[in-house]
XYZ file of C-alpha atoms in Angstrom:
548
model
C 154.862 291.944 14.146
C 153.860 288.287 14.300
C 154.548 286.298 11.163
C 151.506 284.688 9.578
C 151.274 281.071 10.550
C 152.650 278.906 7.715
C 150.595 276.016 6.440
C 147.739 276.994 8.716
C 144.665 274.945 7.840
C 141.656 277.011 6.927
C 138.844 277.310 9.432
C 136.669 274.674 7.804
C 139.401 272.045 8.260
C 138.865 272.225 11.988
C 135.126 272.063 11.613
C 135.175 268.337 12.166
C 136.736 268.873 15.600
C 133.485 269.893 17.215
C 132.740 272.280 20.041
C 135.206 273.112 22.771
C 134.502 271.374 26.032
C 134.634 272.334 29.664
C 135.033 268.869 31.122
C 138.333 268.260 32.874
C 138.889 264.823 34.386
C 140.404 264.360 37.800
C 144.107 263.603 37.576
C 146.259 261.441 39.790
C 143.446 260.113 41.955
C 144.868 256.639 41.475
C 148.683 256.738 41.540
C 150.967 253.789 40.988
C 150.229 250.863 43.229
C 153.778 250.494 44.475
C 153.042 247.503 46.629
C 155.536 246.175 49.144
C 159.318 246.216 48.799
C 159.820 243.584 51.437
C 159.807 240.754 48.930
C 163.386 241.589 47.887
C 165.922 240.571 50.499
C 168.368 243.388 49.812
C 165.726 246.082 50.131
C 164.847 246.751 53.788
C 163.331 250.185 54.161
C 162.774 252.050 57.436
C 159.230 252.262 58.681
C 158.793 255.980 57.988
C 159.904 255.578 54.389
C 157.385 252.799 53.935
C 154.668 255.071 55.277
C 155.665 258.154 53.297
C 156.651 256.751 49.913
C 155.474 253.259 49.203
C 152.278 252.759 51.118
C 149.514 251.096 49.179
C 147.085 253.919 49.918
C 146.764 256.379 47.041
C 145.821 259.137 49.460
C 149.087 258.827 51.331
C 151.047 259.240 48.116
C 149.005 262.253 47.025
C 149.505 263.782 50.429
C 153.232 263.262 50.029
C 153.238 265.323 46.848
C 151.902 268.741 47.935
C 151.755 271.707 45.599
C 153.076 274.145 48.179
C 156.172 274.251 50.343
C 155.969 271.791 53.220
C 158.178 270.346 55.908
C 160.553 267.745 54.542
C 160.682 264.261 56.044
C 163.669 263.739 58.289
C 166.069 261.020 57.150
C 166.868 258.594 59.916
C 170.365 257.663 61.059
C 170.038 254.323 59.282
C 169.818 256.076 55.927
C 172.954 258.227 56.018
C 175.834 257.199 58.189
C 177.745 260.506 58.067
C 175.201 262.947 59.431
C 177.786 265.686 59.766
C 177.890 265.961 55.968
C 174.151 266.459 55.549
C 173.560 270.068 54.502
C 169.792 269.588 54.781
C 167.691 271.243 57.457
C 164.859 268.811 57.979
C 162.509 271.432 59.382
C 163.179 274.404 57.123
C 163.527 274.887 53.394
C 165.411 277.547 51.533
C 163.215 279.785 49.424
C 164.362 281.053 46.064
C 163.172 284.205 44.346
C 160.380 283.627 41.876
C 162.636 284.544 38.982
C 165.346 282.040 39.813
C 165.724 278.422 38.852
C 166.654 275.808 41.484
C 170.038 274.286 40.810
C 172.207 271.574 42.226
C 175.551 273.175 43.013
C 178.818 271.895 41.574
C 179.818 270.862 45.072
C 176.683 268.766 45.441
C 177.088 267.359 41.943
C 180.445 266.014 43.031
C 178.791 264.497 46.059
C 176.277 262.823 43.818
C 179.052 261.240 41.810
C 180.761 259.964 44.966
C 178.996 256.712 45.708
C 180.370 256.648 49.238
C 178.971 259.999 50.237
C 175.335 259.212 49.561
C 174.372 262.811 50.181
C 173.204 265.623 47.970
C 171.925 269.022 48.986
C 168.561 269.367 47.273
C 167.342 272.624 45.844
C 164.369 274.148 47.590
C 161.032 273.632 45.922
C 159.823 276.849 44.415
C 156.416 278.186 45.376
C 153.846 277.323 42.745
C 153.157 280.211 40.408
C 151.697 280.648 36.976
C 154.679 282.304 35.357
C 154.597 283.484 31.778
C 157.402 282.266 29.576
C 158.542 284.069 26.451
C 157.676 281.874 23.480
C 161.022 282.548 21.866
C 163.338 282.594 24.815
C 166.397 280.431 24.382
C 166.862 279.025 27.819
C 164.110 280.142 30.087
C 162.968 278.406 33.184
C 164.358 274.934 32.715
C 168.062 275.444 32.096
C 168.039 273.765 28.689
C 171.084 271.611 28.093
C 172.878 272.855 31.188
C 173.378 269.544 32.974
C 174.082 271.307 36.273
C 170.666 272.935 36.069
C 168.920 269.651 35.298
C 169.013 268.546 38.902
C 166.169 266.031 38.627
C 168.325 263.866 36.345
C 171.190 264.186 38.845
C 168.966 262.623 41.482
C 167.038 260.067 39.432
C 169.974 258.540 37.552
C 172.164 257.979 40.647
C 169.158 256.482 42.418
C 168.731 254.023 39.552
C 172.448 253.271 39.756
C 172.110 252.592 43.479
C 169.211 250.220 42.785
C 171.351 248.374 40.231
C 174.224 248.235 42.744
C 171.783 246.980 45.415
C 172.769 249.739 47.816
C 169.712 250.184 50.058
C 170.981 253.085 52.162
C 171.819 255.134 49.097
C 168.493 254.262 47.455
C 166.626 255.300 50.590
C 168.455 258.606 50.693
C 167.680 259.519 47.101
C 164.032 258.505 47.518
C 163.760 260.834 50.516
C 165.254 263.771 48.632
C 163.104 263.109 45.551
C 160.039 262.771 47.753
C 160.689 266.201 49.198
C 161.171 267.896 45.817
C 158.730 266.090 43.524
C 155.680 268.050 42.431
C 153.236 268.071 39.535
C 153.556 271.852 39.510
C 156.557 274.071 39.106
C 159.267 273.765 36.499
C 160.286 270.739 34.440
C 162.706 269.522 37.132
C 160.025 269.199 39.805
C 157.634 267.464 37.424
C 160.321 265.104 36.165
C 161.232 264.298 39.767
C 157.575 263.479 40.457
C 157.183 261.019 37.603
C 160.684 259.634 38.035
C 160.091 258.938 41.720
C 156.912 257.044 40.956
C 158.685 255.033 38.259
C 161.518 254.104 40.615
C 159.225 252.995 43.440
C 157.132 251.105 40.894
C 160.255 249.326 39.668
C 161.267 248.354 43.191
C 157.776 247.127 43.962
C 157.443 245.034 40.806
C 160.925 243.580 41.314
C 160.045 242.587 44.837
C 156.728 240.980 43.952
C 157.789 239.570 40.558
C 154.563 241.010 39.193
C 156.087 242.724 36.179
C 154.164 245.967 35.960
C 150.749 244.878 37.079
C 150.507 247.714 39.578
C 150.953 250.474 37.008
C 148.060 252.906 36.945
C 146.897 254.695 33.795
C 144.184 256.814 35.389
C 145.781 260.066 34.217
C 146.881 259.065 30.707
C 145.306 259.054 27.241
C 143.506 255.750 27.663
C 141.541 256.817 30.751
C 140.716 260.365 29.666
C 137.389 261.750 28.561
C 137.313 261.419 24.735
C 136.421 265.064 24.085
C 139.017 266.320 26.532
C 141.584 263.995 24.989
C 140.839 265.155 21.449
C 140.899 268.860 22.281
C 144.033 268.488 24.387
C 145.876 266.702 21.611
C 144.821 269.324 19.066
C 146.029 272.042 21.428
C 149.338 270.251 22.000
C 149.993 269.914 18.280
C 149.293 273.610 17.894
C 151.928 274.690 20.446
C 154.487 271.870 20.344
C 155.870 270.307 17.115
C 156.808 266.982 18.753
C 154.255 265.179 16.560
C 153.118 267.874 14.172
C 156.407 268.075 12.256
C 156.553 264.278 11.673
C 152.888 264.406 10.621
C 153.590 267.272 8.242
C 156.600 265.493 6.707
C 154.563 262.302 6.298
C 151.660 264.086 4.604
C 153.972 265.912 2.210
C 155.732 262.631 1.418
C 152.412 260.981 0.590
C 151.685 263.762 -1.893
C 155.214 263.371 -3.293
C 154.765 259.638 -3.846
C 151.305 260.134 -5.300
C 152.630 262.650 -7.842
C 155.147 260.067 -9.082
C 152.488 257.508 -9.994
C 151.691 257.023 -13.673
C 147.988 256.383 -13.206
C 146.252 259.293 -11.426
C 143.009 257.309 -11.183
C 144.460 254.758 -8.770
C 142.939 254.393 -5.325
C 145.123 255.934 -2.617
C 145.465 253.454 0.254
C 147.195 254.667 3.431
C 148.151 252.143 6.097
C 148.335 254.168 9.322
C 150.500 252.597 12.025
C 150.906 255.644 14.190
C 149.901 257.764 17.157
C 148.091 260.695 15.519
C 144.634 259.395 16.554
C 143.181 260.707 13.297
C 144.312 264.314 13.729
C 146.944 264.007 11.004
C 144.527 263.436 8.140
C 142.245 266.501 7.711
C 145.175 268.538 6.402
C 146.138 265.805 3.925
C 142.559 265.524 2.662
C 142.437 269.260 1.984
C 145.778 269.098 0.166
C 144.407 266.319 -2.026
C 141.627 268.641 -3.195
C 144.273 271.089 -4.415
C 146.158 268.468 -6.386
C 146.396 268.859 -10.140
C 143.625 266.719 -11.556
C 141.787 266.627 -8.246
C 141.780 263.975 -5.512
C 141.972 260.225 -6.190
C 138.608 258.594 -6.918
C 138.870 256.748 -3.617
C 140.995 257.343 -0.521
C 141.270 254.345 1.798
C 142.597 254.842 5.308
C 143.389 251.695 7.281
C 144.387 252.322 10.895
C 146.062 249.651 13.013
C 145.241 250.126 16.693
C 147.370 248.457 19.397
C 145.956 245.592 21.466
C 143.652 246.847 24.194
C 145.137 244.398 26.676
C 148.461 246.247 26.543
C 147.336 249.568 27.992
C 149.744 249.349 30.909
C 153.499 248.758 30.991
C 153.725 246.995 27.627
C 152.100 249.893 25.761
C 154.133 252.443 23.862
C 153.483 256.010 25.018
C 150.882 257.937 22.997
C 149.568 254.799 21.248
C 146.335 254.223 23.190
C 143.478 256.681 23.074
C 140.353 256.561 25.261
C 138.285 253.442 24.779
C 135.250 255.368 23.480
C 137.250 257.711 21.250
C 136.375 257.478 17.558
C 137.515 260.017 14.994
C 136.008 258.173 12.009
C 132.564 259.797 11.896
C 133.888 263.347 12.063
C 136.632 262.682 9.513
C 134.169 261.035 7.134
C 131.827 263.998 7.505
C 134.637 266.419 6.775
C 135.727 264.420 3.718
C 132.161 264.534 2.391
C 132.058 268.311 2.824
C 135.145 268.748 0.630
C 134.061 266.122 -1.936
C 136.571 263.411 -1.060
C 135.455 259.795 -1.327
C 136.935 258.455 1.920
C 136.765 254.935 3.309
C 138.086 254.149 6.794
C 138.906 250.651 7.999
C 139.945 250.156 11.609
C 141.914 247.112 12.691
C 141.465 247.006 16.454
C 143.103 244.985 19.203
C 145.715 243.808 16.758
C 149.315 242.631 17.120
C 151.575 244.111 14.462
C 153.376 240.792 14.024
C 150.195 239.322 12.503
C 149.765 241.924 9.786
C 149.305 240.574 6.240
C 147.633 241.635 2.969
C 144.421 239.846 3.900
C 144.250 241.669 7.221
C 144.345 245.096 5.605
C 142.030 243.959 2.793
C 144.532 244.852 0.130
C 143.202 242.694 -2.676
C 143.632 245.213 -5.465
C 146.391 244.928 -8.044
C 149.232 247.439 -8.243
C 147.601 249.080 -11.270
C 144.495 249.843 -9.229
C 145.866 250.863 -5.855
C 148.709 252.994 -4.534
C 149.600 251.659 -1.082
C 151.621 253.965 1.186
C 152.609 252.949 4.716
C 152.904 255.588 7.440
C 154.681 254.120 10.487
C 155.146 256.646 13.274
C 156.411 256.004 16.803
C 155.005 252.493 17.044
C 157.611 250.119 15.632
C 160.057 250.670 18.496
C 157.560 248.777 20.637
C 158.547 245.570 18.830
C 161.249 243.344 20.265
C 164.583 243.748 18.509
C 166.682 241.020 20.135
C 165.468 237.463 20.414
C 163.118 237.063 18.696
C 163.849 239.952 16.347
C 160.239 240.951 15.755
C 161.278 244.338 14.438
C 163.221 243.137 11.412
C 160.653 240.471 10.661
C 157.875 243.049 10.724
C 159.776 245.300 8.327
C 160.132 242.337 5.975
C 156.411 241.773 6.289
C 155.782 245.395 5.298
C 158.121 244.874 2.335
C 155.920 241.961 1.313
C 152.942 244.310 1.021
C 154.826 245.942 -1.868
C 154.017 249.558 -0.943
C 154.862 252.471 -3.231
C 156.481 254.162 -0.266
C 157.002 253.890 3.488
C 157.422 256.843 5.825
C 159.200 255.905 9.050
C 159.219 258.340 11.989
C 160.818 257.237 15.243
C 162.553 258.435 18.386
C 166.250 258.962 17.713
C 167.613 257.661 21.012
C 169.637 254.739 22.279
C 167.724 251.678 23.375
C 166.827 251.449 27.053
C 165.694 247.827 27.241
C 167.256 245.301 29.618
C 169.037 243.536 26.758
C 170.948 246.691 25.811
C 172.151 247.602 29.298
C 171.382 247.326 32.979
C 168.504 249.086 34.703
C 170.590 252.149 35.575
C 171.711 252.669 31.970
C 168.257 252.232 30.506
C 166.522 254.383 33.106
C 169.050 257.191 32.649
C 168.396 257.203 28.891
C 164.656 257.326 29.421
C 164.939 260.164 31.912
C 167.083 262.182 29.500
C 164.545 261.730 26.714
C 161.635 262.591 29.011
C 163.461 265.744 30.137
C 163.380 267.067 26.573
C 159.622 266.496 26.440
C 158.986 268.197 29.796
C 161.328 271.087 29.004
C 159.601 271.715 25.683
C 156.122 271.538 27.214
C 157.117 274.083 29.871
C 157.776 276.608 27.143
C 154.889 275.482 24.936
C 152.352 276.071 27.717
C 154.150 279.307 28.717
C 154.779 278.062 32.242
C 151.086 277.873 33.051
C 149.630 275.010 35.036
C 147.288 273.066 32.787
C 145.302 269.848 33.016
C 146.071 269.326 29.333
C 149.783 269.526 30.003
C 149.501 267.131 32.924
C 147.800 264.553 30.732
C 150.389 264.888 27.962
C 153.274 264.603 30.431
C 151.721 261.670 32.256
C 151.352 259.852 28.938
C 154.958 260.636 28.015
C 156.106 259.456 31.448
C 154.955 255.948 30.542
C 158.307 255.621 28.796
C 159.915 255.337 32.243
C 158.122 252.078 33.007
C 157.061 250.643 29.648
C 158.728 247.307 28.923
C 158.048 248.011 25.259
C 160.104 251.201 25.175
C 162.953 249.997 22.927
C 163.955 252.953 20.764
C 167.023 252.814 18.574
C 169.264 255.348 16.892
C 168.482 256.349 13.334
C 171.539 254.535 11.950
C 170.309 251.214 13.327
C 166.871 251.754 11.825
C 168.465 252.431 8.437
C 170.368 249.157 8.645
C 167.162 247.304 9.441
C 165.277 248.920 6.590
C 167.968 247.999 4.075
C 168.190 244.415 5.307
C 164.391 244.126 4.980
C 164.501 245.085 1.295
C 163.996 248.863 1.277
C 166.106 251.619 -0.236
C 166.447 255.233 0.849
C 164.512 257.930 -0.936
C 165.201 261.651 -0.604
C 162.475 263.990 0.559
C 161.423 266.572 -1.987
C 162.385 270.204 -1.534
C 158.760 271.140 -0.935
C 158.574 268.622 1.913
C 161.650 269.979 3.683
C 160.844 273.643 3.033
C 157.269 273.142 4.203
C 158.408 271.540 7.465
C 160.897 274.333 8.135
C 158.261 276.962 7.410
C 155.843 275.280 9.803
C 158.515 275.052 12.504
C 158.900 278.845 12.513
C 155.537 278.954 14.238
C 157.026 277.286 17.309
C 159.655 278.221 19.883
C 163.080 279.028 18.427
C 164.695 276.221 20.451
C 163.255 273.787 17.918
C 165.340 272.976 14.862
C 165.125 270.818 11.749
C 168.264 269.299 10.254
C 168.527 267.328 7.045
C 171.145 264.587 7.161
C 173.248 264.939 4.017
C 174.298 261.306 4.225
C 170.922 259.580 4.329
C 168.488 262.408 3.538
C 166.471 261.954 6.726
C 164.839 264.903 8.478
C 165.744 265.256 12.148
C 163.862 267.227 14.805
C 166.009 268.765 17.564
C 165.256 270.518 20.838
C 167.968 272.856 22.133
C 170.516 271.061 19.998
C 169.580 267.574 21.233
C 168.030 265.033 18.897
C 164.387 264.124 19.441
C 163.160 262.176 16.407
C 163.768 261.528 12.737
C 161.654 261.021 9.617
C 162.814 258.929 6.680
C 161.341 257.915 3.323
C 161.791 254.437 1.855
C 160.835 252.524 -1.258
C 160.883 248.842 -2.080
C 164.060 247.570 -3.711
C 163.404 246.665 -7.338
C 164.205 243.088 -8.260
C 167.578 242.801 -9.922
C 168.890 246.121 -8.602
C 171.722 244.964 -6.397
C 173.280 248.309 -5.634
C 170.181 249.683 -3.931
C 171.290 248.296 -0.599
C 174.604 250.121 -0.679
C-alpha cells in the first residue's frame, strides 16, 4: 500500500498554479552554433568531420542526432593510425536486448586509459522505447555508481583530456564515437553523450574564434520556454525529483524556526530570495505561516533578486533564468489574499549581486520592526572566488544587512573553473555532476520520453559550458561564511525530520545525511553527494569564540 504523501500541500495551495496547458515548445531547433575550428592551429579536422559534427547549419547537427539506429560515420585513416585495432564495424551496429544496458567493456576501458591507443569500442545505441522504471528500484537502467556502466563519462572525459593535450587525432576519434552514440532519447548515457558532445564542440569552436561563448544557444532552456509550460514543468519536476524541493523544504522550515525565536511576534517578516525556485517555494511557507501560533506576521515582504538579463548564455548559472514573460507575483499575491496573508512582493530585476545593499532591498526598518531572513540557494557559486574574490565580499555584504538568519544551499562539488584546474579536470567534474542529474531524472520520469524532462536536462546541461559554474565543497563554503562574520546554527529536529519524511515520497536512491560536525543537511543520490543546506546567524559583537 502506498504511504500517504508527507507534507503534501492541500489542494487550495496549488490553486494559484492555474490550469494545465497543452502547449509544448519545439526543442533543439537551434543547436549550438559551433562555428569553425580552423582558427586554432593545432586543430585540423578532416572534411567529413567538419560536415557531420561542426557545420554551422543547425539542420545538419539535428540530422546527425537521430532517434533511431542509423549507420555510423566511418572514421578515416587520418583519425586512427592503427586500423587493425578498431573493433567498430562502420556499416553495422550491434543491437542489445531492450532489457539490457549498454556498457563499455573492461577491455575497452583499458583502451580508453591508454592515450596511445586512441580507440574505444562503443556500445550500440539502443532502440528508442518508452520503458517503465520502478520508482524504487536501486540501480535500474542507468547503472548508478558503476563507473564501468557510465560509458558516456568514459568517452567525454578522455576527449576533454585529449583537447587539453592538444591531440587532434584522439579528439577526432572521440568526437566520431560520441557523434554515433549521442541521442536525446534513450538512457542517461545517451543523453549525457548528446549534451557533452555539443559542449565539447562548442568549447573547440569558441577557443578557435576567441569568442568566449557567444555561439551558445538557449532555445531549449528555461529562458526561451513558454511561461506556462515552464511553470507546469517545474512544478512537475519538484513533485517527482527532490533536487530542489528538499532544499526548499529545509529553507522554509528554517524560516519558521528563526521566526519562532524572535521576541516580538508583530515584526514584519522580510525574506530576501536569492534563489532559483521561481516563486514555487513560497505557497507552502505562506500556508505554514497561517498555522503558526498567534497567526501570521502582520506583513510578509518577499524581495526577489533576479540575475542580469544580459547573462542568459554562458555566464548564467543553470536554473537561474526563467522565461522573459514569466511572472509568479500576481498568482502568489492572489493566493496570499485567499488565505488572509498580507504579502508584499518586490522584484529586483537585471541586478548584479555585487551591488546589493540595504537601500537596494528597501530595508529601512529598524531591527525591532523587521525580521530579515536571507535565503540564498544555488546562486552564489556563480560569483568569482579567486581574483577578485567576489564571493567572500558578497557574504560580507550580506553580513552587513544584519539578518536574523541566512540559509545557504549550494552544490557540494569541487570547483570546475579554469583557475582550479585545466579544462580536462573541470569538464570531468561537470560531467560527473550532470550524470547524477540525468540518472535521477531517468528514474523520476520512469524512463518515459518527455518534453518536460528535455527542458530540465537542457537547462542542467548549461553547467558544461557556463563560465560562471564555480561550485565549491561544503567545507570551503563554511570557511567563507565564518570569515565573513557568520556562525553555524543547528537545524531544529522538526526541520530535519520534516525533510526526511518528505524524501520518503521519492525514489529510495535519494538520501539525507546530517553532518554531525557542522550540522548541515546533505542530499545524496546513490551515495554520491549532490547538495547541502546550512543555517547561519550573524556573529554577535564581542563573542570571539563564535568563529571557532
